[in-house]
mmCIF file of C-alpha atoms and ligand atoms in Angstrom:
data_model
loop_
_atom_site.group_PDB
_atom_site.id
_atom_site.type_symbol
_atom_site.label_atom_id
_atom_site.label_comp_id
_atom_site.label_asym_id
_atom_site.label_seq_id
_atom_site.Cartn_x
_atom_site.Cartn_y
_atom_site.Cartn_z
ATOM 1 C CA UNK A 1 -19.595 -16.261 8.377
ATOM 2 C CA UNK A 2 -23.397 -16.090 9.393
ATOM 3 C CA UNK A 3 -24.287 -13.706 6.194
ATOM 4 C CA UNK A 4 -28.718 -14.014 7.865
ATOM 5 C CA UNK A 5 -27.184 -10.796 10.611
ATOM 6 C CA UNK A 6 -27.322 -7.498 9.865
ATOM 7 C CA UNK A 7 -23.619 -6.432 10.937
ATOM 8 C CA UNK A 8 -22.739 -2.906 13.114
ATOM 9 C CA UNK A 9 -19.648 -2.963 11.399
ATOM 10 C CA UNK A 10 -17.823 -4.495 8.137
ATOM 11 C CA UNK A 11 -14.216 -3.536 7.489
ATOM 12 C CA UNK A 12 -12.538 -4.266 4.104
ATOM 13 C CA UNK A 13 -9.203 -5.029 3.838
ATOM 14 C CA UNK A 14 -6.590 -6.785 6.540
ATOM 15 C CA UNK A 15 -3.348 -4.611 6.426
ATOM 16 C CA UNK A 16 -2.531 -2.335 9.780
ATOM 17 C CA UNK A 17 -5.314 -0.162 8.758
ATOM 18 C CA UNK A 18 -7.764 -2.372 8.794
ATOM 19 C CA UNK A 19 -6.349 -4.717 11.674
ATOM 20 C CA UNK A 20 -6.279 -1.817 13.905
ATOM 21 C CA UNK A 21 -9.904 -0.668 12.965
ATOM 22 C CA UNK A 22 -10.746 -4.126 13.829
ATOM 23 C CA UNK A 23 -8.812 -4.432 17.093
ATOM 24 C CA UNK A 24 -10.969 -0.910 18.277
ATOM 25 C CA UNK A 25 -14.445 -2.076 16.524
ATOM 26 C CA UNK A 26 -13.905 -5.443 18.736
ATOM 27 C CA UNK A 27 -13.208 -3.801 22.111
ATOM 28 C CA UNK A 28 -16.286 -1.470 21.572
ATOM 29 C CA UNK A 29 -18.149 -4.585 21.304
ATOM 30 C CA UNK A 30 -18.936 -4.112 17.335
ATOM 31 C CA UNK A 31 -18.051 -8.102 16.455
ATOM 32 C CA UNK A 32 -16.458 -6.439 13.033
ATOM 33 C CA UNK A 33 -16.524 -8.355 10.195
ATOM 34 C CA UNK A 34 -13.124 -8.075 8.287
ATOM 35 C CA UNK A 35 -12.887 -8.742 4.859
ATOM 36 C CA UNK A 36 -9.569 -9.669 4.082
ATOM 37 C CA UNK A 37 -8.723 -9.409 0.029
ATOM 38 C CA UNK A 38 -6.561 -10.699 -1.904
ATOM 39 C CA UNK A 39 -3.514 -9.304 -0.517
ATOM 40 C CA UNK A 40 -4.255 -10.685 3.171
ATOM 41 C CA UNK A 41 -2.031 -8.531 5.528
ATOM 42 C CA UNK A 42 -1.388 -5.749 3.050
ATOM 43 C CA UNK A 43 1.674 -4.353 2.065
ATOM 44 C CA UNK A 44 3.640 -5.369 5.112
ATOM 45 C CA UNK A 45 2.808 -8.997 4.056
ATOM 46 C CA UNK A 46 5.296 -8.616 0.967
ATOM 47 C CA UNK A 47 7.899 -6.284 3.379
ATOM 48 C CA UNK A 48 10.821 -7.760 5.301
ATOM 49 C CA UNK A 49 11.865 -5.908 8.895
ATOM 50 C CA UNK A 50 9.880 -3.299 10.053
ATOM 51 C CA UNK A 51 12.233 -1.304 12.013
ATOM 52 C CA UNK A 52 10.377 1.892 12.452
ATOM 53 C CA UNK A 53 6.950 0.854 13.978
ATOM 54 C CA UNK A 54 7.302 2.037 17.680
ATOM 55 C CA UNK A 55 7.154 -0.354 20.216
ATOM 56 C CA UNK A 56 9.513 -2.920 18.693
ATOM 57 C CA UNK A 57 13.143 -2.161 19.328
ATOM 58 C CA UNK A 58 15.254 -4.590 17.448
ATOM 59 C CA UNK A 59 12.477 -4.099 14.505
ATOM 60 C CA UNK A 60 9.733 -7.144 13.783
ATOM 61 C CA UNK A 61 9.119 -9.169 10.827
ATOM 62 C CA UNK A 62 6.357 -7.616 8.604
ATOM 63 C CA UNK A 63 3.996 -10.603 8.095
ATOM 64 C CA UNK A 64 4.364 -11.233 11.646
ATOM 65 C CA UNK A 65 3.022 -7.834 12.923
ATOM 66 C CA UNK A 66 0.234 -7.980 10.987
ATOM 67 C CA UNK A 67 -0.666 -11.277 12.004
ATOM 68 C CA UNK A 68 -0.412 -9.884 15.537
ATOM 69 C CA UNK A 69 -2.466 -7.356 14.731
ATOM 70 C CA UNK A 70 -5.220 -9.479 13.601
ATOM 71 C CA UNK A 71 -4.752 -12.400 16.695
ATOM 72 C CA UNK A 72 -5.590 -9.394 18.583
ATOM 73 C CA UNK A 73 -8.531 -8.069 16.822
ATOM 74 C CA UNK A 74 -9.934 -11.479 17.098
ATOM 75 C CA UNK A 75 -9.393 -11.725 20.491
ATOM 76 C CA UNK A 76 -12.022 -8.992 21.438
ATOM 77 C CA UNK A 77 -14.540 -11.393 18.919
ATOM 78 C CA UNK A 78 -13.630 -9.980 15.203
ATOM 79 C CA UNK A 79 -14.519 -12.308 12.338
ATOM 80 C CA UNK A 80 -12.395 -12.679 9.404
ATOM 81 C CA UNK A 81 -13.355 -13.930 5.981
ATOM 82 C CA UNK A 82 -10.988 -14.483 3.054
ATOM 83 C CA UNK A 83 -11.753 -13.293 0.043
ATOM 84 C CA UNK A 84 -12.818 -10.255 -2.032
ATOM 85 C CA UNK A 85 -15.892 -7.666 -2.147
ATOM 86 C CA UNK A 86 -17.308 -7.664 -5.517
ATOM 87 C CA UNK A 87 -20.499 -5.759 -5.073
ATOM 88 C CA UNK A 88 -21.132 -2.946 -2.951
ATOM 89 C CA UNK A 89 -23.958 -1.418 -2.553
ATOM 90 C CA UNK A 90 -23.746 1.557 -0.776
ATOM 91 C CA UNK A 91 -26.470 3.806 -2.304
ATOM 92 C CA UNK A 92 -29.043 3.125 1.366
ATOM 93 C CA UNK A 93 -28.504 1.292 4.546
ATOM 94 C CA UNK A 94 -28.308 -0.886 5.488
ATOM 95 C CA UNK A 95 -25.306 -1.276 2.915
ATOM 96 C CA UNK A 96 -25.032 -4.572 1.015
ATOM 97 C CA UNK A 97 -21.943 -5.954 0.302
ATOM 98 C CA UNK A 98 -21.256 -9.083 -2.377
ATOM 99 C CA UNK A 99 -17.930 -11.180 -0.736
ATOM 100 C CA UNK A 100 -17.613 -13.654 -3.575
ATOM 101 C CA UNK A 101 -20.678 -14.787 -3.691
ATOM 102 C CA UNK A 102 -22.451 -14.265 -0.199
ATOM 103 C CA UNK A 103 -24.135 -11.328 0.733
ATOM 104 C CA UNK A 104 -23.741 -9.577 4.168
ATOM 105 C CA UNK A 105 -25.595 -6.311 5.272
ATOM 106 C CA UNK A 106 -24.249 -4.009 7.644
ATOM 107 C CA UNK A 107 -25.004 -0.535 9.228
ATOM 108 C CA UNK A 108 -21.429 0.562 9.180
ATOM 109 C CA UNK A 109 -18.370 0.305 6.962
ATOM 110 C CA UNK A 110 -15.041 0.784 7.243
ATOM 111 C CA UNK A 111 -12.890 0.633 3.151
ATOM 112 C CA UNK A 112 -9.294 0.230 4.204
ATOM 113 C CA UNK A 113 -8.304 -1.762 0.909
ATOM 114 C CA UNK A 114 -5.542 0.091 0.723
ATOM 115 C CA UNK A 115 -2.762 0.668 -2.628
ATOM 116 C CA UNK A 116 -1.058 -1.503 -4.451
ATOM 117 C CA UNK A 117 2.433 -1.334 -5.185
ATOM 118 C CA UNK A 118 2.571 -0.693 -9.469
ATOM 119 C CA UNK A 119 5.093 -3.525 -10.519
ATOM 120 C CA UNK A 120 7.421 -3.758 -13.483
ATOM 121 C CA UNK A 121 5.500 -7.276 -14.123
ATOM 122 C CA UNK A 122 8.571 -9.334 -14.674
ATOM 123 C CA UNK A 123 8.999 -12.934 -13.430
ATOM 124 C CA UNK A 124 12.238 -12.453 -12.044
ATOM 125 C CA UNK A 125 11.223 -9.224 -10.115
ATOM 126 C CA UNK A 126 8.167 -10.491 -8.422
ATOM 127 C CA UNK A 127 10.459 -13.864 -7.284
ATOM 128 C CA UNK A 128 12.278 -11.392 -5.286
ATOM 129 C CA UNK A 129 10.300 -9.321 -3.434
ATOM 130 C CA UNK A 130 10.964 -8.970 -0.473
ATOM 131 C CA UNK A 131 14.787 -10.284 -0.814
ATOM 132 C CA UNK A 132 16.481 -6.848 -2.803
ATOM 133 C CA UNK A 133 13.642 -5.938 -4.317
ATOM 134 C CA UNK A 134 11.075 -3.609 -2.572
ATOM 135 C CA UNK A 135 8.590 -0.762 -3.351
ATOM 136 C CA UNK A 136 9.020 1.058 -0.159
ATOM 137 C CA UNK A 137 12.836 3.043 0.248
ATOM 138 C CA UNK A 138 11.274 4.401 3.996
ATOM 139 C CA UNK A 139 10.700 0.733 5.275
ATOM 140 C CA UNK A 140 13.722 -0.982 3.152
ATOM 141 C CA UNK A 141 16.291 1.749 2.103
ATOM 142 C CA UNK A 142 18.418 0.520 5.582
ATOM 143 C CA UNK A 143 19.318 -2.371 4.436
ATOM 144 C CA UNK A 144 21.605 -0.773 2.083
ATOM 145 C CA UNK A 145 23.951 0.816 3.800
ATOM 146 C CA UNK A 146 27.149 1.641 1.482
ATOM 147 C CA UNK A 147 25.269 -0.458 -1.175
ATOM 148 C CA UNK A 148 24.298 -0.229 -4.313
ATOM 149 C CA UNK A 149 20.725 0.655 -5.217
ATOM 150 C CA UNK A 150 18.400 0.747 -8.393
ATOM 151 C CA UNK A 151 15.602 3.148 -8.316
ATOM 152 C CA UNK A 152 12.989 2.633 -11.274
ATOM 153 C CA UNK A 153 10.465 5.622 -12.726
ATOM 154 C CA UNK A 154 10.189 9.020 -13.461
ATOM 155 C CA UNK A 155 7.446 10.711 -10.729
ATOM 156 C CA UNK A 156 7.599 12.204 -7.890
ATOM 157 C CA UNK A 157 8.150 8.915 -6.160
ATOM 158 C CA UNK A 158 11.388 7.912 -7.856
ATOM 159 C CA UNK A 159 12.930 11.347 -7.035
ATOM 160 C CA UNK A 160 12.024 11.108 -3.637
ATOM 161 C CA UNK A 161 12.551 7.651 -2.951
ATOM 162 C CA UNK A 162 16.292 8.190 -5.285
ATOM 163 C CA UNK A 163 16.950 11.356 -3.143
ATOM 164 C CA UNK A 164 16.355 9.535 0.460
ATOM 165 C CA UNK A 165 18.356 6.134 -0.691
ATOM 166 C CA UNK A 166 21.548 8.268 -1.106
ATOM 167 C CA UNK A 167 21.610 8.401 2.448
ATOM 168 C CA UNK A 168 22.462 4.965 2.562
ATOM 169 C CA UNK A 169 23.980 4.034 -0.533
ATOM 170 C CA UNK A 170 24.995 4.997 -4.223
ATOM 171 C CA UNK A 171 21.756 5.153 -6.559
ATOM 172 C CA UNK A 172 21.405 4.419 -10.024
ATOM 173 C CA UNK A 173 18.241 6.102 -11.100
ATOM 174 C CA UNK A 174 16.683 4.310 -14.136
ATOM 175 C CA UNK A 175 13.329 6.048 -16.382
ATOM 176 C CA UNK A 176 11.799 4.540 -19.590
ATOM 177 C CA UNK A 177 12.171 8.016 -20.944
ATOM 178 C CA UNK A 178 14.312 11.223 -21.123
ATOM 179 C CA UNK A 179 11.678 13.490 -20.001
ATOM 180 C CA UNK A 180 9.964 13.030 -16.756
ATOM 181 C CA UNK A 181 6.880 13.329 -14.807
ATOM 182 C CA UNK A 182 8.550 14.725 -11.634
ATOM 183 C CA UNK A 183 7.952 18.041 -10.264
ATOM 184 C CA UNK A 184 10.952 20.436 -11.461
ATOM 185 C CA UNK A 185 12.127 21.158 -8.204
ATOM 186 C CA UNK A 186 12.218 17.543 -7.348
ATOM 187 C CA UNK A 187 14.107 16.581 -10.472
ATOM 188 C CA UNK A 188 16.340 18.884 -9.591
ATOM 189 C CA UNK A 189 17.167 18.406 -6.549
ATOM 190 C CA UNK A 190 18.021 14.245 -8.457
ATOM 191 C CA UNK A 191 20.457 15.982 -10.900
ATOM 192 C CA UNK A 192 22.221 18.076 -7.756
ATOM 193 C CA UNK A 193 23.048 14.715 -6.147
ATOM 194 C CA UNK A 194 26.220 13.518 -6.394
ATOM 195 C CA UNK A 195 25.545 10.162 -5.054
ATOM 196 C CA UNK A 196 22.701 9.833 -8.515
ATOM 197 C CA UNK A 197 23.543 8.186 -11.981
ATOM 198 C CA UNK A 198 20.545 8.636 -14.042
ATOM 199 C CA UNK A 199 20.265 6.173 -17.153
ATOM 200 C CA UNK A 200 17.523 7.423 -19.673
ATOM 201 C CA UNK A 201 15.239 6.136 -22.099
ATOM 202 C CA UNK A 202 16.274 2.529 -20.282
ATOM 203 C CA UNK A 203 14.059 -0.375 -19.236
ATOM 204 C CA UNK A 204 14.540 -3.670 -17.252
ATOM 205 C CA UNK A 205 14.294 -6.688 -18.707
ATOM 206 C CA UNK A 206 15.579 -9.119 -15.431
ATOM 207 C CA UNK A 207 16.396 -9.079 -11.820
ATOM 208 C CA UNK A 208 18.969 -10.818 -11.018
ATOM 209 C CA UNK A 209 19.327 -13.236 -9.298
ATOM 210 C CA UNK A 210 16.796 -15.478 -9.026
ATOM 211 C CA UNK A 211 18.991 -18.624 -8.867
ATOM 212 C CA UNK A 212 20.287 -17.109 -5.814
ATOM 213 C CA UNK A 213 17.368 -15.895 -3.980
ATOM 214 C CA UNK A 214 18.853 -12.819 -4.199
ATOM 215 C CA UNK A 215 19.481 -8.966 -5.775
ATOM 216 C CA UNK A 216 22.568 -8.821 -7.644
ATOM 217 C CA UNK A 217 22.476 -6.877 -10.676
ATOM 218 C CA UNK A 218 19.674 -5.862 -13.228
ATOM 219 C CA UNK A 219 19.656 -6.093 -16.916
ATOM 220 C CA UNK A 220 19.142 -2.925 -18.747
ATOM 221 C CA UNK A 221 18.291 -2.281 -22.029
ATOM 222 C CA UNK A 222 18.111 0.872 -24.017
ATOM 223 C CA UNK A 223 14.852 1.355 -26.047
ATOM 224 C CA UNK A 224 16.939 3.834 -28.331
ATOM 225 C CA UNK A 225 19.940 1.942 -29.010
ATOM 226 C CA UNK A 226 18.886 -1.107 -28.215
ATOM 227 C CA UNK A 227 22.219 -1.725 -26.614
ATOM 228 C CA UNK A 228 21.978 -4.162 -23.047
ATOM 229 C CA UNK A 229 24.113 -3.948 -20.259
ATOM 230 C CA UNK A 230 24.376 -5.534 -16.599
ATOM 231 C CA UNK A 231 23.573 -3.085 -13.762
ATOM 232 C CA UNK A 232 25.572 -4.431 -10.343
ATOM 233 C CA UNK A 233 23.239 -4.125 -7.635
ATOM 234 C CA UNK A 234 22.053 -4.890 -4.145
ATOM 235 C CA UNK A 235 18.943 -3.247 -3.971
ATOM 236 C CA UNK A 236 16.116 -2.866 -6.725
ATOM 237 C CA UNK A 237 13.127 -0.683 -5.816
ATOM 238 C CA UNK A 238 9.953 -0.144 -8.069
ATOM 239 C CA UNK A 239 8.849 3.424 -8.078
ATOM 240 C CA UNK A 240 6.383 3.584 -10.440
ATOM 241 C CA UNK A 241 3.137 4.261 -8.512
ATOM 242 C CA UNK A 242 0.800 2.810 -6.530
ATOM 243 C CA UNK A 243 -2.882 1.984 -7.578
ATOM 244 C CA UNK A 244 -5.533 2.323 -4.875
ATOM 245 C CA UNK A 245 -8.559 -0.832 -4.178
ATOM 246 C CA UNK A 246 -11.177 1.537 -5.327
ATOM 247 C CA UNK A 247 -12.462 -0.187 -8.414
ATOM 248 C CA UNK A 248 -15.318 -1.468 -6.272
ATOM 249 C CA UNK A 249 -16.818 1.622 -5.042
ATOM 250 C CA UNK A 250 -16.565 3.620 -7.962
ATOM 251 C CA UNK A 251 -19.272 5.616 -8.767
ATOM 252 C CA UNK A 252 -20.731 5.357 -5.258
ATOM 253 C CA UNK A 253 -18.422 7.591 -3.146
ATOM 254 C CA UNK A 254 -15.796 10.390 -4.205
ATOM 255 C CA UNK A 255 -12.906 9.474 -5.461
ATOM 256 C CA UNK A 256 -10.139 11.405 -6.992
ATOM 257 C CA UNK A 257 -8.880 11.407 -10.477
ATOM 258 C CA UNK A 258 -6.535 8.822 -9.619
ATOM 259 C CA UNK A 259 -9.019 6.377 -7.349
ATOM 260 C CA UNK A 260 -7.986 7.129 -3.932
ATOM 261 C CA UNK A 261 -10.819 7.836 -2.147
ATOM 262 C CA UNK A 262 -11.507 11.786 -0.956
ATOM 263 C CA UNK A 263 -11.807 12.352 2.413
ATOM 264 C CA UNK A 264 -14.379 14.796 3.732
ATOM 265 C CA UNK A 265 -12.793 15.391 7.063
ATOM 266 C CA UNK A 266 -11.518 13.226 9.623
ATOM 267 C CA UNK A 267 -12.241 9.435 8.098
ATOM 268 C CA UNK A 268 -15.586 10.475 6.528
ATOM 269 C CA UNK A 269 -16.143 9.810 2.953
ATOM 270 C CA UNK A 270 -18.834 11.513 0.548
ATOM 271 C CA UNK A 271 -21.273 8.555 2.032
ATOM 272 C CA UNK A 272 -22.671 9.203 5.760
ATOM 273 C CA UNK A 273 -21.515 5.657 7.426
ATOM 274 C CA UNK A 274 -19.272 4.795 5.007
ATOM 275 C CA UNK A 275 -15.550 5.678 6.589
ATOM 276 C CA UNK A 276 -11.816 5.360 4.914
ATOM 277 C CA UNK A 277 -8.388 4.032 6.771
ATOM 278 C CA UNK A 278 -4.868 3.952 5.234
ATOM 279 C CA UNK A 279 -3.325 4.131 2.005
ATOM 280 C CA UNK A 280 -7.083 3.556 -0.004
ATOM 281 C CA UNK A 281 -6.793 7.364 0.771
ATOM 282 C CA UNK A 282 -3.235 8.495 1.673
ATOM 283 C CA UNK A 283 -1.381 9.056 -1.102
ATOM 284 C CA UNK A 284 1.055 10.935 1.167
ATOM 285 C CA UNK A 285 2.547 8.898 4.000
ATOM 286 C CA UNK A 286 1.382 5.886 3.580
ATOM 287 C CA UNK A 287 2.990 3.914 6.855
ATOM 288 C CA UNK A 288 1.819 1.152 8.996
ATOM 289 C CA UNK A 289 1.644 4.005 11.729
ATOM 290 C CA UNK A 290 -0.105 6.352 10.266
ATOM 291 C CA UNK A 291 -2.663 3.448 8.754
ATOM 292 C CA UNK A 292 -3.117 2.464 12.141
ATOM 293 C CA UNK A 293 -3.698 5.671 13.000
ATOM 294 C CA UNK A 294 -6.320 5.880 10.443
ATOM 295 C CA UNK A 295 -7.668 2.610 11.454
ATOM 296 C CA UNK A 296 -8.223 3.780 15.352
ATOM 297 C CA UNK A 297 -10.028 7.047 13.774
ATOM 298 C CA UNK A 298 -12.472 5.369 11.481
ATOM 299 C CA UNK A 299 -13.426 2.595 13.839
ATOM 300 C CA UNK A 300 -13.897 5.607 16.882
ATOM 301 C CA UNK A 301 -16.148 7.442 14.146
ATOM 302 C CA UNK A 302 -18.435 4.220 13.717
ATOM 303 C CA UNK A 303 -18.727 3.574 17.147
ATOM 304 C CA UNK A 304 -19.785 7.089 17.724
ATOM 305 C CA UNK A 305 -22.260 7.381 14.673
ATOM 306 C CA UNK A 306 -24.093 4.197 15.967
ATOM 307 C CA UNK A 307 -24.387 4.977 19.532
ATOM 308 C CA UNK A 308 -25.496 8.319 18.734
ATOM 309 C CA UNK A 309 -27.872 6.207 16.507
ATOM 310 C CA UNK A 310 -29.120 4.515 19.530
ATOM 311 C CA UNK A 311 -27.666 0.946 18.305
HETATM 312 P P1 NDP B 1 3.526 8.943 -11.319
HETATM 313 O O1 NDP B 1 2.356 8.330 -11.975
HETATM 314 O O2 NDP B 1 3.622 10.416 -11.214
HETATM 315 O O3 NDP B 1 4.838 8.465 -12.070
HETATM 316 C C1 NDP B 1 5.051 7.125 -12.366
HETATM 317 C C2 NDP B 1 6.372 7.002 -13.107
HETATM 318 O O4 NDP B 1 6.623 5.630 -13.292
HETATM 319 C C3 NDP B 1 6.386 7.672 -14.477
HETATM 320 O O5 NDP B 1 7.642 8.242 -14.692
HETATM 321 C C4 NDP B 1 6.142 6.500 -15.403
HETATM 322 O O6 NDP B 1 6.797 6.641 -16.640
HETATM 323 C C5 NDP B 1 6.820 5.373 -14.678
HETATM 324 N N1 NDP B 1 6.243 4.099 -15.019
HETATM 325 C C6 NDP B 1 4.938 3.715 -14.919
HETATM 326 N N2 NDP B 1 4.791 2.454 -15.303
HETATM 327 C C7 NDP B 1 6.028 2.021 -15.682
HETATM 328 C C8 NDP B 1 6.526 0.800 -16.162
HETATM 329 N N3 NDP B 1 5.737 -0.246 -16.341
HETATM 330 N N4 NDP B 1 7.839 0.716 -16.454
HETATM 331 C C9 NDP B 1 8.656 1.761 -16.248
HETATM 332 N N5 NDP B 1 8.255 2.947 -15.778
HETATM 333 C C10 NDP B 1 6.953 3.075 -15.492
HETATM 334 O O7 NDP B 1 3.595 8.199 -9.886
HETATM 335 P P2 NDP B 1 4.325 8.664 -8.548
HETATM 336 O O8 NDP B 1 4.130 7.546 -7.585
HETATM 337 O O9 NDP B 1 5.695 9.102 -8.797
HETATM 338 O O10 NDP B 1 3.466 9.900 -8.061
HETATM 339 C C11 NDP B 1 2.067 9.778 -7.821
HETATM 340 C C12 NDP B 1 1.520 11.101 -7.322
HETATM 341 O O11 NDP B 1 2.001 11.366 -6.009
HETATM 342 C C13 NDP B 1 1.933 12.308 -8.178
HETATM 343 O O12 NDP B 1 0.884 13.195 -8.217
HETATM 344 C C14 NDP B 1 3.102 12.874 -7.427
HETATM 345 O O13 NDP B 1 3.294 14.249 -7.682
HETATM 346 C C15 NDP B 1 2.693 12.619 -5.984
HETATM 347 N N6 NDP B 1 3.865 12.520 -5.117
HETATM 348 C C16 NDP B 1 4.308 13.651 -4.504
HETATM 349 C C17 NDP B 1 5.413 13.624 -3.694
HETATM 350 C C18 NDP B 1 5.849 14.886 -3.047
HETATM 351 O O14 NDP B 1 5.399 15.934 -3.417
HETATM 352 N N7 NDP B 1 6.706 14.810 -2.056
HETATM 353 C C19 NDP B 1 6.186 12.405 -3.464
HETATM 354 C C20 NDP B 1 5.658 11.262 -4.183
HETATM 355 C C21 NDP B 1 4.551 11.342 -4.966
HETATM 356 P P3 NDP B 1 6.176 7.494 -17.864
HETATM 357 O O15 NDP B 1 6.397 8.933 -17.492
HETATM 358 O O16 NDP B 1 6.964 7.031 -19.006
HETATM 359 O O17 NDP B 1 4.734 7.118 -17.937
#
């Protein structure tokens, strides 16, 4: 990375929304910069088959899309540098921008850092992503047809993820507590479900199993009781909330209450220059399309802003 050039274009984060900003930044000539973080690739790095990104009709390999995506990008000339920002600085341009350690300036940027999946924290859970256990019931819920499946939390998420994994399999909804952040109507619509056990004021305290490389049960316990017991399952997903790569930029553009960045129409942010793409600010849908949707919009705005800037 030459950090003495001032670049048209730096985009943080590698996952589809990113990649695909990068694959349109390079074709307009931009040479984009692409920081990549510490979760290279982004949540499809940690996902199985992707089965419902068009194009691919016996599904593709998560990791291996992305790292399409990015062969691509670099094809049309777009650098890629491992590592974190650490310092931005995004109060003039051009905007200055700390990648662990080494400075680089640039006219443009593009903060597609993305969410991360909350996790449970437990050894045996994070052995096993990826093989039963998953934080995404849209991308993985298939795999479980006429299984069993374990749904963790107590939002919004859990309902809906509980709710939409009954169309595969039977779900066994498990919540820390006995009263519940969910919206009414969506905790309803949990307790109408036939296909729903809900065990209350439970936690996990192992995946099983990881001798096996594999899901096969879960160990509750309950924090009442105290009483264990051995949950049979095939599939384990983590719906506990995501937490978006804002930590950076805070205090220099708008971000909501909970971090994700506010958009102030299309993918412009409270700073002029400074665009978003993917999940960093969809809380909503937050899939590879629709990242790499994002990605293509951001990247079209920056190419626009800087040739109407004469650059
Ligand atoms: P929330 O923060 O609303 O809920 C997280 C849930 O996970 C809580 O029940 C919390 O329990 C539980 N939890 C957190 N950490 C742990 C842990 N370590 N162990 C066990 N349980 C844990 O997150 P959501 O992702 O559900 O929702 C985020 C936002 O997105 C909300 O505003 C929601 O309304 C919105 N949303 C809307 C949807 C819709 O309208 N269709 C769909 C999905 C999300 P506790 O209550 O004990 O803290």
């Amino acid at each position: 990375m030459d950090t003495a050039i001032l670049r048209d274009v730096v985009i943080v984060g590698s996952g589809c929304a990113g990649n695909t900003a990068a694959i349109y930044a390079a074709r307009a000539n931009l040479k984009p910069l692409v920081v990549m973080g510490h979760e290279a690739g982004g949540q499809l790095s940690i996902t199985s088959e992707v089965e419902n990104f068009p194009g691919f009709p016996e599904g593709i390999n998560g990791p291996d899309l992305v790292e399409s995506m990015k062969k691509q990008a670099q094809r049309f000339g777009a650098e890629y540098v491992h590592g974190n920002v650490v310092t931005a600085e995004l109060q003039r341009r051009p905007f200055r921008l700390n990648i662990e350690g080494q400075w680089v300036e640039t006219r443009t940027l593009i903060i597609a850092s993305g969410a991360s999946a909350r996790w449970l924290g437990l050894p045996s859970e994070q052995k096993l992503i990826g093989k039963g256990v998953s934080s995404c019931a849209t991308c993985d819920g298939f795999f479980y047809r006429g299984k069993k499946i374990l749904v963790i939390g107590g939002g919004d998420s859990a309902m809906e993820e509980a709710n939409f994994l009954t169309r595969f399999g039977s779900v066994t909804l498990v919540h820390r507590k006995d009263s519940f952040r969910a919206s009414k109507i969506m905790l309803d619509r949990v307790r109408a479900n036939p296909k729903i056990k809900m065990v209350l004021n439970t936690v996990v305290d192992e995946v099983l199993d990881v001798e096996q490389g594999m899901v096969t049960g879960a160990r509750l316990r309950n924090i009442v009781t105290g009483e264990t017991s051995l949950e049979p399952v095939d599939g384990f997903f983590v719906a506990i909330g995501h937490i978006p790569n804002t930590k950076v930029f805070r205090g220099q553009i708008d971000l909501d209450e909970d971090g994700y960045i506010i958009s102030k129409g299309g993918a412009r942010t409270s700073v002029h220059a400074v665009f978003h793409a993917g999940d960093v600010q969809d809380r909503v849908y937050r899939q590879a399309i629709t990242a790499s949707g994002a990605g293509c919009m951001a990247a079209m705005e920056v190419e626009r802003l800087l040739e109407a800037e004469g650059h």
